[in-house]
Short mmCIF file of N, CA, C and O in Angstrom, two decimals:
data_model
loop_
_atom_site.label_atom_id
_atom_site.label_comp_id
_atom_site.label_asym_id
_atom_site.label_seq_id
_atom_site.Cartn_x
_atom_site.Cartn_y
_atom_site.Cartn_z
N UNK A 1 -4.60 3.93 -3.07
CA UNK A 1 -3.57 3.14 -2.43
C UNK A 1 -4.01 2.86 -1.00
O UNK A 1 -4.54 3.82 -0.43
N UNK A 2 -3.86 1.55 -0.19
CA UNK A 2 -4.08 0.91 0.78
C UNK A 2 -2.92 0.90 1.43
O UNK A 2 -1.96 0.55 0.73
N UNK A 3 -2.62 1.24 2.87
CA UNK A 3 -1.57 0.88 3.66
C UNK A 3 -2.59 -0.40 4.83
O UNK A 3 -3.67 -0.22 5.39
N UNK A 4 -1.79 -1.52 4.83
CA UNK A 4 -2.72 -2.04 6.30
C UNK A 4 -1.92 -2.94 6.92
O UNK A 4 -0.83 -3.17 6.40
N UNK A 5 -2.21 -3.45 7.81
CA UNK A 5 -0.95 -3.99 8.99
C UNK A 5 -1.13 -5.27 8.22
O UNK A 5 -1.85 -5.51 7.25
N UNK A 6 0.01 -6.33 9.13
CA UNK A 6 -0.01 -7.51 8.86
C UNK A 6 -1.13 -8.47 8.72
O UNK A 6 -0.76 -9.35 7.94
N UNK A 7 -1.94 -8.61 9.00
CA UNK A 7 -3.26 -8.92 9.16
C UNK A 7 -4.42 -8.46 8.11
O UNK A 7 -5.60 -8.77 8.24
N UNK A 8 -3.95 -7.78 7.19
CA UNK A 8 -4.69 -7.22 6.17
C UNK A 8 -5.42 -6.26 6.65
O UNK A 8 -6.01 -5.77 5.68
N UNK A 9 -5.83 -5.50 8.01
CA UNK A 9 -6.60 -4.66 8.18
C UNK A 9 -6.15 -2.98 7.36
O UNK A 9 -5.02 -2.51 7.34
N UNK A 10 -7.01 -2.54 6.93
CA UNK A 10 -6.71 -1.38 6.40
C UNK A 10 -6.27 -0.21 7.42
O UNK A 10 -7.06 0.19 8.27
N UNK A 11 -4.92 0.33 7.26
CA UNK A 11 -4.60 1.66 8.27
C UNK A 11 -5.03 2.86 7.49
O UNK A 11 -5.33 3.70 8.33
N UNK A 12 -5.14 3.16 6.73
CA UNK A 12 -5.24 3.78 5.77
C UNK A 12 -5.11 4.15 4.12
O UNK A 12 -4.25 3.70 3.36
N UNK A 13 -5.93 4.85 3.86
CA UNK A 13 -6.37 4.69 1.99
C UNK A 13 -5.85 6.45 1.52
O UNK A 13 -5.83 7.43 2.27
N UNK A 14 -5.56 6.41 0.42
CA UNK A 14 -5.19 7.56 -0.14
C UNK A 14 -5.96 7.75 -1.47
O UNK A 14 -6.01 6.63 -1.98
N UNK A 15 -6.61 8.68 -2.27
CA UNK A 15 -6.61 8.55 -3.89
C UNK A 15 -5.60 9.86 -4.22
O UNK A 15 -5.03 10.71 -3.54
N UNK A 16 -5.68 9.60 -5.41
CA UNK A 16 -5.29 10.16 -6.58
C UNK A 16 -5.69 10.20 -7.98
O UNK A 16 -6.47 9.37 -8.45
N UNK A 17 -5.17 11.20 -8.69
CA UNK A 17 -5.13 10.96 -10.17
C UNK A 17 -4.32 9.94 -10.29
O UNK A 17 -3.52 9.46 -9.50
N UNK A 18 -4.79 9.49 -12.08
CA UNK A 18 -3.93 8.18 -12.60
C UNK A 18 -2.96 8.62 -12.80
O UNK A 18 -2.28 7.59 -12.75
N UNK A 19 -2.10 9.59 -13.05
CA UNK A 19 -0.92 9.78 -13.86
C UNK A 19 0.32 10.17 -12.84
O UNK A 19 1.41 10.24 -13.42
N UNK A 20 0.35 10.39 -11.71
CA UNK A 20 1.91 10.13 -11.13
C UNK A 20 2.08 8.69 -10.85
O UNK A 20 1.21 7.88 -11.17
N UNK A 21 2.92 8.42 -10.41
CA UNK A 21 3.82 7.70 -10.48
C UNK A 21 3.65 6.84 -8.88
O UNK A 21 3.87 7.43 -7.83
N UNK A 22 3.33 5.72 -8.94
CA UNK A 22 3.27 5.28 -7.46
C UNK A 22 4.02 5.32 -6.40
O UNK A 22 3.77 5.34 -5.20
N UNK A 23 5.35 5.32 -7.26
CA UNK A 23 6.50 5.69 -6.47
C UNK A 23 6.35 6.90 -5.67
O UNK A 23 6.53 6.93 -4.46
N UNK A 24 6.03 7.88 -6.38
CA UNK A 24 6.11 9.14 -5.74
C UNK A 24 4.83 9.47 -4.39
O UNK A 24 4.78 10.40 -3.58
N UNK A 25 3.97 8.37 -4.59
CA UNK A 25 2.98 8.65 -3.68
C UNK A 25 3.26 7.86 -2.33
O UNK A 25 2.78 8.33 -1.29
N UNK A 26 3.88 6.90 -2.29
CA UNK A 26 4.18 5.72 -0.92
C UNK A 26 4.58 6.58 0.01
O UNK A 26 3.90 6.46 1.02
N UNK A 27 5.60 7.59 0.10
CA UNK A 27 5.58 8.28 1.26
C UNK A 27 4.45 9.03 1.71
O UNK A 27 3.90 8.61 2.73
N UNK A 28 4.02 9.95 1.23
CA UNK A 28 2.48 10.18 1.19
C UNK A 28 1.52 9.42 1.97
O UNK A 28 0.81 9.94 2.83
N UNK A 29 1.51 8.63 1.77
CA UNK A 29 0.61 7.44 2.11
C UNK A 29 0.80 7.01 3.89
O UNK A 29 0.06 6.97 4.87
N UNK A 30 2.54 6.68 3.52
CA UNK A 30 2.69 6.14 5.57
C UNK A 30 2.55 7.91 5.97
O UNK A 30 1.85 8.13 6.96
N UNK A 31 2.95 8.72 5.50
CA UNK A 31 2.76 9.84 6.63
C UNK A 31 1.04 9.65 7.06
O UNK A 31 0.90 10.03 8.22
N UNK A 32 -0.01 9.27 6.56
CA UNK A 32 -1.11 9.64 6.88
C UNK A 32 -1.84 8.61 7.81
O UNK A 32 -3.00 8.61 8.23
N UNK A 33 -0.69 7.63 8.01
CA UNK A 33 -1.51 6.77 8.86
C UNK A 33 -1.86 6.89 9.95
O UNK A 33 -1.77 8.06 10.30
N UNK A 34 -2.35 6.05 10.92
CA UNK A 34 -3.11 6.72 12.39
C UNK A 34 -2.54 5.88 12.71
O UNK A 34 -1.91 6.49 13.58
N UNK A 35 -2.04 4.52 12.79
CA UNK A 35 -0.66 4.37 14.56
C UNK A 35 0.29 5.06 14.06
O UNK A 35 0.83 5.13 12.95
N UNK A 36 0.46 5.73 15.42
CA UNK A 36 1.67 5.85 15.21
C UNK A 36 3.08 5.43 14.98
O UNK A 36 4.05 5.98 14.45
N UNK A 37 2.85 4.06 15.67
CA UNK A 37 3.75 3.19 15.38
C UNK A 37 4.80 2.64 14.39
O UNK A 37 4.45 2.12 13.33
N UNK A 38 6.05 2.75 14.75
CA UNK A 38 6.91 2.84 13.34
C UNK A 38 6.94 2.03 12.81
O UNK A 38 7.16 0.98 13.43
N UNK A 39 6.72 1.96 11.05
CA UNK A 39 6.56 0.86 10.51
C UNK A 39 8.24 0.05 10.33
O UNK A 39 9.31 0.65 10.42
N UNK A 40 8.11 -1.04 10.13
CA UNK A 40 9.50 -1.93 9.78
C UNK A 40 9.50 -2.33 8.47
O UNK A 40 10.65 -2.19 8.05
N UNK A 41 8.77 -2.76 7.61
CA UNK A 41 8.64 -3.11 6.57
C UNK A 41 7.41 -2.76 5.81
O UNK A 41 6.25 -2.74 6.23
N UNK A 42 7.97 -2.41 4.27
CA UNK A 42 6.72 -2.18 3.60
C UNK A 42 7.27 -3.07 2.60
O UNK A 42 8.39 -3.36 2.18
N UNK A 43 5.67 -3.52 2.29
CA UNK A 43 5.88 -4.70 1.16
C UNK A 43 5.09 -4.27 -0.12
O UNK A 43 3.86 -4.20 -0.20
N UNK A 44 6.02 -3.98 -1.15
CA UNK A 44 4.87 -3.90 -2.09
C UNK A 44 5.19 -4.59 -3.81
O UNK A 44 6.14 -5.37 -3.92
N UNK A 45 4.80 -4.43 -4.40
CA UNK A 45 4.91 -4.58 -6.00
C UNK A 45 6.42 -4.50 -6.75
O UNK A 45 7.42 -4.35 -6.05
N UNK A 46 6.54 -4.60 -8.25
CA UNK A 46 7.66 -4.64 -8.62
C UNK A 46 7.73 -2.57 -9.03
O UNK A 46 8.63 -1.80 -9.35
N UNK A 47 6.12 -2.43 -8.73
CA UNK A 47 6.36 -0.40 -8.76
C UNK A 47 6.78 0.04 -8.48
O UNK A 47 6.68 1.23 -8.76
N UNK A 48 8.13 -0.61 -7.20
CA UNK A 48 8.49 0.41 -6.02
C UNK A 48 9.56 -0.11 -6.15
O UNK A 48 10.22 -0.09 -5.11
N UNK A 49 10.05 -0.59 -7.00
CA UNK A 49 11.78 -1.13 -7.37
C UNK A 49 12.25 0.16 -7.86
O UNK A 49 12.21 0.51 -9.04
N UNK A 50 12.92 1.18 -6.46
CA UNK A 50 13.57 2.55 -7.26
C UNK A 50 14.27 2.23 -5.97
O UNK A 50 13.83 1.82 -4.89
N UNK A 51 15.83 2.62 -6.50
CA UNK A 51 16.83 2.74 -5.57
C UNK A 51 16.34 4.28 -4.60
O UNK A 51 16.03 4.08 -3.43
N UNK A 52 16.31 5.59 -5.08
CA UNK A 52 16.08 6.74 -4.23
C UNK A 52 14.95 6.29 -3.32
O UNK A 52 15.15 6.57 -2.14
N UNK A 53 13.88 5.71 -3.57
CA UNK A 53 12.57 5.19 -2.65
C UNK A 53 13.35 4.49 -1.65
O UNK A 53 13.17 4.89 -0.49
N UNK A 54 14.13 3.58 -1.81
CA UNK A 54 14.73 2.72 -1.10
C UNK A 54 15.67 3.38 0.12
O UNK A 54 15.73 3.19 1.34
N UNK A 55 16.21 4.03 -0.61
CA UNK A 55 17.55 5.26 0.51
C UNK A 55 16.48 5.78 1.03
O UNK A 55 16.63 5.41 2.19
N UNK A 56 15.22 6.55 1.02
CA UNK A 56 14.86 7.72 1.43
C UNK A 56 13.64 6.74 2.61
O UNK A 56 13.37 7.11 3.75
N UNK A 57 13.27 5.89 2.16
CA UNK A 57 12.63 4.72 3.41
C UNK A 57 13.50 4.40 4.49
O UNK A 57 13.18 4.55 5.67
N UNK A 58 15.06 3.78 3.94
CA UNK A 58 16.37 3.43 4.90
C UNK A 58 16.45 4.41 6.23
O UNK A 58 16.58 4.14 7.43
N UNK A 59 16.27 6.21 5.20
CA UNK A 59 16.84 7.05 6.54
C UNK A 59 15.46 6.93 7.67
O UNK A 59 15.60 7.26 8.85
N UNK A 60 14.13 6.39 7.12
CA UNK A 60 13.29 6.58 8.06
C UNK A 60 13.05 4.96 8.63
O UNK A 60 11.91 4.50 8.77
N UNK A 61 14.15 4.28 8.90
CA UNK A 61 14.19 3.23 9.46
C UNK A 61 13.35 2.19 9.10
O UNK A 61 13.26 1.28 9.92
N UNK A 62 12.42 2.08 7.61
CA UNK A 62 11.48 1.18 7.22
C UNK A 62 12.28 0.28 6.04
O UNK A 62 13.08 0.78 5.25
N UNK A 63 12.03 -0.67 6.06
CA UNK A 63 12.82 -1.83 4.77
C UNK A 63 11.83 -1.91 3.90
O UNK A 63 10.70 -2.19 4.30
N UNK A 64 12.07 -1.72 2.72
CA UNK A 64 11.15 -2.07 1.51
C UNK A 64 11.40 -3.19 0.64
O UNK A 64 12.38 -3.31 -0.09
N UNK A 65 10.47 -4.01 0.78
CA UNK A 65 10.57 -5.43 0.13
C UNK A 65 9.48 -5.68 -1.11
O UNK A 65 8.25 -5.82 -1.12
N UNK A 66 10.27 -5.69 -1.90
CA UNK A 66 9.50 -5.93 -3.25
C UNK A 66 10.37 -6.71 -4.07
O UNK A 66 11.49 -6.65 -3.55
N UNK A 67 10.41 -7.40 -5.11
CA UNK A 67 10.65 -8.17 -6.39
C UNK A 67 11.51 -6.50 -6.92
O UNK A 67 11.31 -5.29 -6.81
N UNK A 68 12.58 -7.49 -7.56
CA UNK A 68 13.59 -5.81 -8.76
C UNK A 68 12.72 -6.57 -9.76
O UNK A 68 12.26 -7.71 -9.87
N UNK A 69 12.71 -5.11 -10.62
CA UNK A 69 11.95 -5.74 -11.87
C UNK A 69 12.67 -6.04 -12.98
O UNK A 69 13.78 -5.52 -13.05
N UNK A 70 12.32 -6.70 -13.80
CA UNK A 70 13.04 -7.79 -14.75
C UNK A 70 14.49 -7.52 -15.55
O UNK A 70 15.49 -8.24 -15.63
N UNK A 71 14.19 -6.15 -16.14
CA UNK A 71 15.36 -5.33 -16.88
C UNK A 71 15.64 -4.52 -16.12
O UNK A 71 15.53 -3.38 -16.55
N UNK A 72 16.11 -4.66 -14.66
CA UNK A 72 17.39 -3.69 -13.90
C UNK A 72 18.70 -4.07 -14.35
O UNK A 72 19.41 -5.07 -14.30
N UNK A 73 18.78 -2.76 -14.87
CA UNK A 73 20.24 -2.71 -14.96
C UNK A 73 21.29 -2.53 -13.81
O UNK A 73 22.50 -2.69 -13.71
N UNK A 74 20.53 -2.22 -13.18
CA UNK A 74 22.07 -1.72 -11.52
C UNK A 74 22.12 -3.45 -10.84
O UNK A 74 21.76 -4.56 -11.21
N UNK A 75 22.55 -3.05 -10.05
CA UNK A 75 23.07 -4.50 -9.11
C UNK A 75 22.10 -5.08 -8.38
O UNK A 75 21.64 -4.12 -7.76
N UNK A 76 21.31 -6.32 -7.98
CA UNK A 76 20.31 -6.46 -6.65
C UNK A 76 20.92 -5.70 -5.76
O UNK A 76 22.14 -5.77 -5.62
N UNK A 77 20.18 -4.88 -5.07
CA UNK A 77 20.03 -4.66 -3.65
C UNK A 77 19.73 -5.57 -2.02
O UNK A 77 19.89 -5.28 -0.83
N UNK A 78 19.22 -6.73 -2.76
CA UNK A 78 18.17 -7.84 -2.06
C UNK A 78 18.70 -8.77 -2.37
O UNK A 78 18.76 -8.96 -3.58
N UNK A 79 19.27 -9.71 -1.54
CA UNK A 79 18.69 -11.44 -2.12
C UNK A 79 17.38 -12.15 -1.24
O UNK A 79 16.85 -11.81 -0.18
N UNK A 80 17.12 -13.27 -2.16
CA UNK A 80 16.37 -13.98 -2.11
C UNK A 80 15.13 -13.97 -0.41
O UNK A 80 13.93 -14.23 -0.47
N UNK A 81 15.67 -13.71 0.52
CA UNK A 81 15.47 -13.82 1.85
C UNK A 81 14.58 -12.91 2.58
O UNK A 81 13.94 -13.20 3.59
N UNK A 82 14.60 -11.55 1.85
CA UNK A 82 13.35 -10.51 2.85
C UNK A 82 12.28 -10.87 1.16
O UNK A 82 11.26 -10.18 1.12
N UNK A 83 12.45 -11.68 0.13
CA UNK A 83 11.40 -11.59 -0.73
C UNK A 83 10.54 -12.73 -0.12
O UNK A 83 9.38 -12.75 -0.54
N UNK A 84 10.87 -13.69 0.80
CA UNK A 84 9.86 -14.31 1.36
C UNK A 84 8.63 -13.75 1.82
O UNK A 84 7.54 -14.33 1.72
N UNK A 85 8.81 -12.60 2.34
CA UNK A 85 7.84 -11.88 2.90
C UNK A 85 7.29 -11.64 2.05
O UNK A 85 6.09 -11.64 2.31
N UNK A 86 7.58 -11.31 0.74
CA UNK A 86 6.50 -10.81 -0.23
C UNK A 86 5.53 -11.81 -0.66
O UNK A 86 4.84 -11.47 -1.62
N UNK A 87 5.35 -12.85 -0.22
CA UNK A 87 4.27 -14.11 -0.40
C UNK A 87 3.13 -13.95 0.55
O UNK A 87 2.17 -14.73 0.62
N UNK A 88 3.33 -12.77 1.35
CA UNK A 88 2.00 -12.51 2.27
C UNK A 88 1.65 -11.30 1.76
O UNK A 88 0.97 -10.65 2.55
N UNK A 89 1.96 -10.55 0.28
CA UNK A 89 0.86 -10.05 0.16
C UNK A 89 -0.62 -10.28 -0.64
O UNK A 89 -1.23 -9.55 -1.42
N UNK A 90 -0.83 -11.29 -0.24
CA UNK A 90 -1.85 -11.55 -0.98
C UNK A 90 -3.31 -11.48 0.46
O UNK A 90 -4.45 -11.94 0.42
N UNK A 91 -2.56 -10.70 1.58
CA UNK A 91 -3.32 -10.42 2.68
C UNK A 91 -3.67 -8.95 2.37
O UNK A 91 -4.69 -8.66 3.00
N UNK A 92 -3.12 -7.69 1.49
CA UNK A 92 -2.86 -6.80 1.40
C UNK A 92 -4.00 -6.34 -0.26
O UNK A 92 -4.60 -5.31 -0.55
N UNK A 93 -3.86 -7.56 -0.91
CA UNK A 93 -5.15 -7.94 -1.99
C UNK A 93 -6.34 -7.95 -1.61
O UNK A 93 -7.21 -7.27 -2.17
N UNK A 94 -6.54 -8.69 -0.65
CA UNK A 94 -7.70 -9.39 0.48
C UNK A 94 -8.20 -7.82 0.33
O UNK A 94 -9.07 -7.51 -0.48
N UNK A 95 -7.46 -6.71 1.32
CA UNK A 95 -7.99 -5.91 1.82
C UNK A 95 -8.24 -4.86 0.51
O UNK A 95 -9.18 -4.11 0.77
N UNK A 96 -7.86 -4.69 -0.35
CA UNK A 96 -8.57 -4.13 -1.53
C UNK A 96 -9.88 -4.91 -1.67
O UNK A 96 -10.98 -4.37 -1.52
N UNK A 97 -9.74 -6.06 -1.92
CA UNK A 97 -10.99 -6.78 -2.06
C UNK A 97 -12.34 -6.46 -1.35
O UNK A 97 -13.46 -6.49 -1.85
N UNK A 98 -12.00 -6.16 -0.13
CA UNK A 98 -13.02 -6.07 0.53
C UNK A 98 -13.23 -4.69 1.07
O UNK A 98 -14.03 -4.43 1.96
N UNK A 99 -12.40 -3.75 0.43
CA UNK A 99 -12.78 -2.40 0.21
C UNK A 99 -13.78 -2.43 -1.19
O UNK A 99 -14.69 -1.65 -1.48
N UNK A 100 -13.26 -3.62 -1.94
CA UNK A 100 -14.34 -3.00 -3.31
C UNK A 100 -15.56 -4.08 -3.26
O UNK A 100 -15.81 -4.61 -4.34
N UNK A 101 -16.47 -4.52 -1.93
CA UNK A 101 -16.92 -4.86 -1.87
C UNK A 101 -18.19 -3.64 -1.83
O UNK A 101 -19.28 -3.90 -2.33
N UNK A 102 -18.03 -2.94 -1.49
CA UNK A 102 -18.55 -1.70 -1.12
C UNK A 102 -18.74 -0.97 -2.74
O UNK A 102 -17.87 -0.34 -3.34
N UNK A 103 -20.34 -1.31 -3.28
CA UNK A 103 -20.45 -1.37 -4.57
C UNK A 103 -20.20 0.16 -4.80
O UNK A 103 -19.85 0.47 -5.94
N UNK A 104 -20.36 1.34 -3.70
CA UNK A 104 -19.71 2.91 -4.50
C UNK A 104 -18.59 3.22 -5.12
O UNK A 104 -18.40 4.20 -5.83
N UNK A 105 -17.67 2.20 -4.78
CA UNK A 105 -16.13 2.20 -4.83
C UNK A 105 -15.58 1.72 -5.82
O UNK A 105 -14.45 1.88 -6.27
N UNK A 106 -16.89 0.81 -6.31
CA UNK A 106 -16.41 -0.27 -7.68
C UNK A 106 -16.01 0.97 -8.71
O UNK A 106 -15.05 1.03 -9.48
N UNK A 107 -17.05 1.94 -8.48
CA UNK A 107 -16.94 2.43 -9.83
C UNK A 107 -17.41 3.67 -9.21
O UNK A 107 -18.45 3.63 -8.55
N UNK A 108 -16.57 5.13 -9.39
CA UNK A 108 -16.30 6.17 -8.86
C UNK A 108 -17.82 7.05 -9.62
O UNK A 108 -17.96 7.51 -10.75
N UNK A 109 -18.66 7.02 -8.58
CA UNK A 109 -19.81 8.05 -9.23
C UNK A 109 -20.09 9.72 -8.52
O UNK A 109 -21.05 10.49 -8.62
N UNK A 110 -18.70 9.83 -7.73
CA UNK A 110 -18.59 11.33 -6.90
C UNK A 110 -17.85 11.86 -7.79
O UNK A 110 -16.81 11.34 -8.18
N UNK A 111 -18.52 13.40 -8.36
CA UNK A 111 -17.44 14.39 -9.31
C UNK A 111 -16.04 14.80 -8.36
O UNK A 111 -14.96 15.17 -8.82
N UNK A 112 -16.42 14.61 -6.87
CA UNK A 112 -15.48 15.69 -6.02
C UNK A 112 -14.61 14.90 -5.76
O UNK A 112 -15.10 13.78 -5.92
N UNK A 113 -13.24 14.79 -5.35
CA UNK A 113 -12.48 14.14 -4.45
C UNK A 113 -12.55 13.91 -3.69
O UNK A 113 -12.56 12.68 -3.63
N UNK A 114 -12.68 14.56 -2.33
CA UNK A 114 -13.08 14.63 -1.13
C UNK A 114 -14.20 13.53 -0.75
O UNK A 114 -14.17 12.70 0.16
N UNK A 115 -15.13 13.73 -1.65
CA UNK A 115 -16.00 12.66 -1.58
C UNK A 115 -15.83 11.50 -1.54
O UNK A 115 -16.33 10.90 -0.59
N UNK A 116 -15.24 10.91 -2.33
CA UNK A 116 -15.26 9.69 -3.08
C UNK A 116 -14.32 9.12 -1.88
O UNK A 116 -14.37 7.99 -1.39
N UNK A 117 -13.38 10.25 -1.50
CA UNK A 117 -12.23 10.09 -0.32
C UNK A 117 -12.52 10.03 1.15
O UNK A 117 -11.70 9.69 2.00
N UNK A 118 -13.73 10.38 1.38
CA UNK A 118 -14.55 9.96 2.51
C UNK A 118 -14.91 8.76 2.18
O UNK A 118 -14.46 7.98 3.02
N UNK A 119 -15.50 8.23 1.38
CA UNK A 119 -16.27 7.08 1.23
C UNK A 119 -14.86 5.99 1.49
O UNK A 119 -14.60 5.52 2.60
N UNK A 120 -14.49 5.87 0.92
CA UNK A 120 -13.25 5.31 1.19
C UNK A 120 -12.81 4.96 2.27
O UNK A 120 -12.55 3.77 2.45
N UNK A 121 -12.70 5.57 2.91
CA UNK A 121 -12.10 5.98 4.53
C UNK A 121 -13.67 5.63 5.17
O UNK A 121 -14.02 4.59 5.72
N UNK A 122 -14.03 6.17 5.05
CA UNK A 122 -16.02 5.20 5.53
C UNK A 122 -15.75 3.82 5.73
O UNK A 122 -15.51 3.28 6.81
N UNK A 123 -15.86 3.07 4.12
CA UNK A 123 -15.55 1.61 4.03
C UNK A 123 -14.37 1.72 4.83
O UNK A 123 -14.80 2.07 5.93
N UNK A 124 -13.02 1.61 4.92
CA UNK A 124 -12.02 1.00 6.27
C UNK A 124 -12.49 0.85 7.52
O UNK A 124 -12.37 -0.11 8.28
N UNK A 125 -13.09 2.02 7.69
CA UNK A 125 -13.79 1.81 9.19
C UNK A 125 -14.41 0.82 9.40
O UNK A 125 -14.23 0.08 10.37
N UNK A 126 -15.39 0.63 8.35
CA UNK A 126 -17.02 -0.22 8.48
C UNK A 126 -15.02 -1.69 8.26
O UNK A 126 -14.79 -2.74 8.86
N UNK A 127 -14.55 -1.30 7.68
CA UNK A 127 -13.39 -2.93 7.57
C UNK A 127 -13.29 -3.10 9.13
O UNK A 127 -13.62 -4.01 9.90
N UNK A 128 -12.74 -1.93 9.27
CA UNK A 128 -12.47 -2.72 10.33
C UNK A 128 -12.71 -2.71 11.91
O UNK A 128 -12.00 -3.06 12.85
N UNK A 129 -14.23 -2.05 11.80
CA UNK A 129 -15.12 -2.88 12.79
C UNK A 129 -15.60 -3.85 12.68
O UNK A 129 -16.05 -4.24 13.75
N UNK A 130 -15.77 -4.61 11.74
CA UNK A 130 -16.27 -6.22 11.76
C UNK A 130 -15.19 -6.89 12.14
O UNK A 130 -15.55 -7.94 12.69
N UNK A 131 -13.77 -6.74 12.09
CA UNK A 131 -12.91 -7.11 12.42
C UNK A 131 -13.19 -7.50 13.84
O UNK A 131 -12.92 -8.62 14.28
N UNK A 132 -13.60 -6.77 14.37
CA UNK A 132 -13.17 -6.55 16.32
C UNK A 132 -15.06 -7.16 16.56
O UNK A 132 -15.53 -7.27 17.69
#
């Protein structure tokens, strides 16, 4: 998972195993970033359409904007108006993209975690010093 500012730069990368739940990892993720700076919005997928994700972002002052997914049964939470924002993530794609430009990454050949989790965090850097 990729957190990165508006601009697509990468703030930070996380791995994991395949089998939890993405939901459960997004907090995870902003705690590890390096500004400190409080985020306002996170934009992501129709993965993160969970009301508790939503309350538990609210108390930490961040708005989560994503698409509800197709068969919700509860009520929108959202209309139409903070999903505009979700048309810029395709800046947030970008920056996967050009993390998996970095042919080690395509395809995981470290047994260790740690490893593979440096490399990772390697490539952002090398992102985003060409940036500047």
């Amino acid at each position: 998972m990729v957190l990165t500012d508006g601009n697509g730069l990468p703030l930070t990368a996380t791995i994991s195993s395949a089998s939890p739940a993405e939901v459960t990892l997004i907090e995870t993720l902003i705690d590890q970033r390096i500004l400190r700076r409080r985020l306002q919005r996170l934009i992501y997928d129709r993965a993160a359409d969970s009301d508790p994700l939503r309350t538990r972002l609210a108390a930490r002052g961040i708005e989560l904007v994503c698409p509800h997914r197709r068969r919700r049964r509860k009520p929108p939470t959202q209309d139409g108006r903070p999903l505009r924002r979700y048309k810029r993530r395709w800046k947030v794609e970008r920056a996967i993209s050009w993390i998996q430009n970095f042919r080690r990454l395509v395809t995981r050949y470290e047994y260790h975690a740690h490893l593979f989790h440096g490399f990772v965090k390697l490539a952002c850097l090398v992102i985003a010093l060409n940036r500047f």
